[in-house]
Amino acid sequence: MRIAKGLMGLLLAMPLLASAEEIGQVSTVFKFVGPNDRIVVEAFDDPKVDGVTCYLSRAKTGGVKGGLGLAEDRAEASIACRQVGPISFKGELKDGEEVFKERTSLVFKTMQVVRFLDKKRNTLVYLVYSDRLIEGSPQNAVTAIPILPWTHAQ
């Protein structure tokens, strides 16, 4: 019982992160054994900002290692976030707050998206980058969404 309560407390203490939905993919390198190398397009909604969806494109390594989840994916990613409805906040936003994170190697490498609020320009800014336990990568991409009134077309 104490273990169950401890696990429940740990789950409640974890930050709320978005999960991605795969939109599509294209093959880039044919592999004789295992899945092909590919570019995957995924979408996720910002968990703290209603009305915002982000689209990520990134490389996924195939082959035997990729099929088993042992390959390390490349650090490059592209991001485009869009207003898809009226924007409203579900709490206080913190600059640099992580909104999405995914493992891109077996243990040490992750790709993550963080959010900033540019109050002066009334704009949400999203940054995607990859890091590694020992050495990260300077490769990154950024997108911005001006916070505008949402008018529903009739």
Coordinates of C-alpha atoms in Angstrom, one line a residue:
M1 CA 0.0 0.0 0.0
R2 CA 2.8 2.4 0.8
I3 CA 4.5 1.6 -2.5
A4 CA 1.2 2.4 -4.4
K5 CA 0.8 5.7 -2.6
G6 CA 4.5 6.6 -3.3
L7 CA 4.0 5.8 -7.0
M8 CA 0.8 7.8 -7.2
G9 CA 2.5 10.7 -5.5
L10 CA 5.4 10.5 -7.9
L11 CA 3.1 10.4 -10.9
L12 CA 1.2 13.5 -9.6
A13 CA 4.5 15.3 -9.1
M14 CA 5.7 14.7 -12.7
P15 CA 5.4 17.6 -15.1
L16 CA 2.5 17.5 -17.5
L17 CA 4.0 16.7 -21.0
A18 CA 2.3 16.4 -24.3
S19 CA 2.3 13.1 -26.2
A20 CA 2.7 13.2 -30.0
E21 CA 0.4 11.7 -32.6
E22 CA 2.1 10.6 -35.8
I23 CA 0.7 12.4 -38.8
G24 CA 2.8 10.7 -41.5
Q25 CA 6.2 9.6 -42.6
V26 CA 8.4 9.1 -45.7
S27 CA 11.3 6.7 -46.2
T28 CA 14.7 8.2 -46.9
V29 CA 17.0 5.2 -47.0
F30 CA 16.0 1.6 -47.9
K31 CA 17.2 -1.1 -45.5
F32 CA 17.4 -4.7 -46.4
V33 CA 16.8 -5.8 -42.8
G34 CA 14.6 -3.9 -40.4
P35 CA 12.6 -0.7 -41.1
N36 CA 13.9 2.0 -43.5
D37 CA 15.4 5.2 -42.2
R38 CA 12.6 7.8 -42.4
I39 CA 11.3 11.3 -41.6
V40 CA 8.4 11.3 -39.3
V41 CA 5.8 14.1 -38.9
E42 CA 4.1 14.3 -35.5
A43 CA 1.7 16.7 -33.9
F44 CA 1.1 17.5 -30.2
D45 CA -1.1 20.0 -28.4
D46 CA 0.5 22.3 -25.8
P47 CA -0.7 20.8 -22.5
K48 CA -0.9 24.3 -20.8
V49 CA -2.1 26.4 -23.7
D50 CA -5.5 25.5 -25.3
G51 CA -5.7 26.4 -29.0
V52 CA -2.1 25.6 -29.9
T53 CA -0.8 22.6 -31.9
C54 CA 2.8 22.0 -32.8
Y55 CA 4.1 19.9 -35.7
L56 CA 7.5 18.2 -35.5
S57 CA 9.4 16.6 -38.4
R58 CA 12.5 14.5 -37.4
A59 CA 14.6 11.7 -38.7
K60 CA 14.2 8.2 -37.3
T61 CA 17.0 5.7 -37.8
G62 CA 15.9 2.3 -39.2
G63 CA 17.7 -1.0 -39.7
V64 CA 18.0 -3.7 -37.1
K65 CA 19.1 -1.3 -34.4
G66 CA 16.3 1.1 -35.2
G67 CA 13.7 -1.6 -35.2
L68 CA 14.8 -2.8 -31.8
G69 CA 15.0 0.8 -30.4
L70 CA 18.8 0.7 -30.0
A71 CA 19.7 3.2 -32.7
E72 CA 20.5 6.9 -32.0
D73 CA 18.4 9.3 -34.1
R74 CA 19.9 12.4 -35.6
A75 CA 19.7 15.7 -33.7
E76 CA 18.0 17.6 -36.4
A77 CA 14.3 18.5 -36.1
S78 CA 11.9 21.1 -37.5
I79 CA 9.0 22.6 -35.7
A80 CA 5.9 24.6 -36.7
C81 CA 3.3 25.6 -34.1
R82 CA -0.1 27.1 -35.1
Q83 CA -3.1 28.6 -33.4
V84 CA -5.9 26.1 -34.0
G85 CA -8.6 27.7 -31.8
P86 CA -9.0 30.4 -29.1
I87 CA -5.8 30.6 -27.0
S88 CA -6.3 30.3 -23.3
F89 CA -3.8 29.4 -20.5
K90 CA -4.3 26.5 -18.0
G91 CA -2.1 28.1 -15.4
E92 CA 1.0 30.2 -15.1
L93 CA 3.5 29.8 -17.9
K94 CA 7.2 29.6 -17.1
D95 CA 9.9 30.6 -19.6
G96 CA 11.8 27.6 -20.9
E97 CA 9.1 25.2 -19.6
E98 CA 9.3 21.8 -21.3
V99 CA 6.1 20.9 -23.2
F100 CA 7.3 17.8 -25.1
K101 CA 10.1 15.3 -24.7
E102 CA 11.0 12.1 -26.5
R103 CA 13.9 9.7 -26.2
T104 CA 16.1 9.6 -29.4
S105 CA 18.6 7.0 -28.2
L106 CA 18.5 4.1 -25.9
V107 CA 19.6 6.0 -22.8
F108 CA 21.4 9.3 -23.2
K109 CA 19.8 11.5 -25.8
T110 CA 16.5 13.3 -25.9
M111 CA 14.7 15.7 -28.2
Q112 CA 12.6 18.3 -26.4
V113 CA 10.4 21.3 -27.0
V114 CA 10.3 24.2 -24.6
R115 CA 8.0 27.3 -24.6
F116 CA 8.7 30.9 -23.9
L117 CA 6.2 33.8 -23.6
D118 CA 7.3 37.0 -25.2
K119 CA 5.1 39.4 -23.3
K120 CA 6.3 42.5 -25.1
R121 CA 5.1 41.1 -28.4
N122 CA 2.3 39.0 -27.1
T123 CA 3.8 35.9 -28.7
L124 CA 4.4 32.3 -27.8
V125 CA 7.8 31.0 -28.9
Y126 CA 8.6 27.3 -29.1
L127 CA 12.1 25.9 -29.4
V128 CA 13.0 22.3 -30.4
Y129 CA 16.5 20.9 -29.6
S130 CA 18.3 17.7 -28.8
D131 CA 20.6 17.1 -25.9
R132 CA 22.8 14.3 -24.6
L133 CA 23.9 13.5 -21.1
I134 CA 27.5 14.4 -21.8
E135 CA 27.4 16.6 -24.9
G136 CA 24.4 18.3 -26.5
S137 CA 23.9 19.6 -30.0
P138 CA 23.6 23.3 -31.0
Q139 CA 21.1 22.3 -33.8
N140 CA 17.7 23.8 -33.1
A141 CA 14.6 25.2 -34.7
V142 CA 12.2 27.8 -33.4
T143 CA 8.6 28.9 -34.2
A144 CA 6.4 31.7 -32.9
I145 CA 2.7 32.2 -32.6
P146 CA 1.2 35.7 -32.1
I147 CA -1.6 35.5 -29.6
L148 CA -4.6 36.9 -31.6
P149 CA -8.3 36.8 -31.1
W150 CA -9.9 33.7 -32.7
T151 CA -12.7 34.3 -35.1
H152 CA -14.7 31.3 -36.1
A153 CA -15.6 31.3 -39.8
Q154 CA -19.3 30.7 -40.5

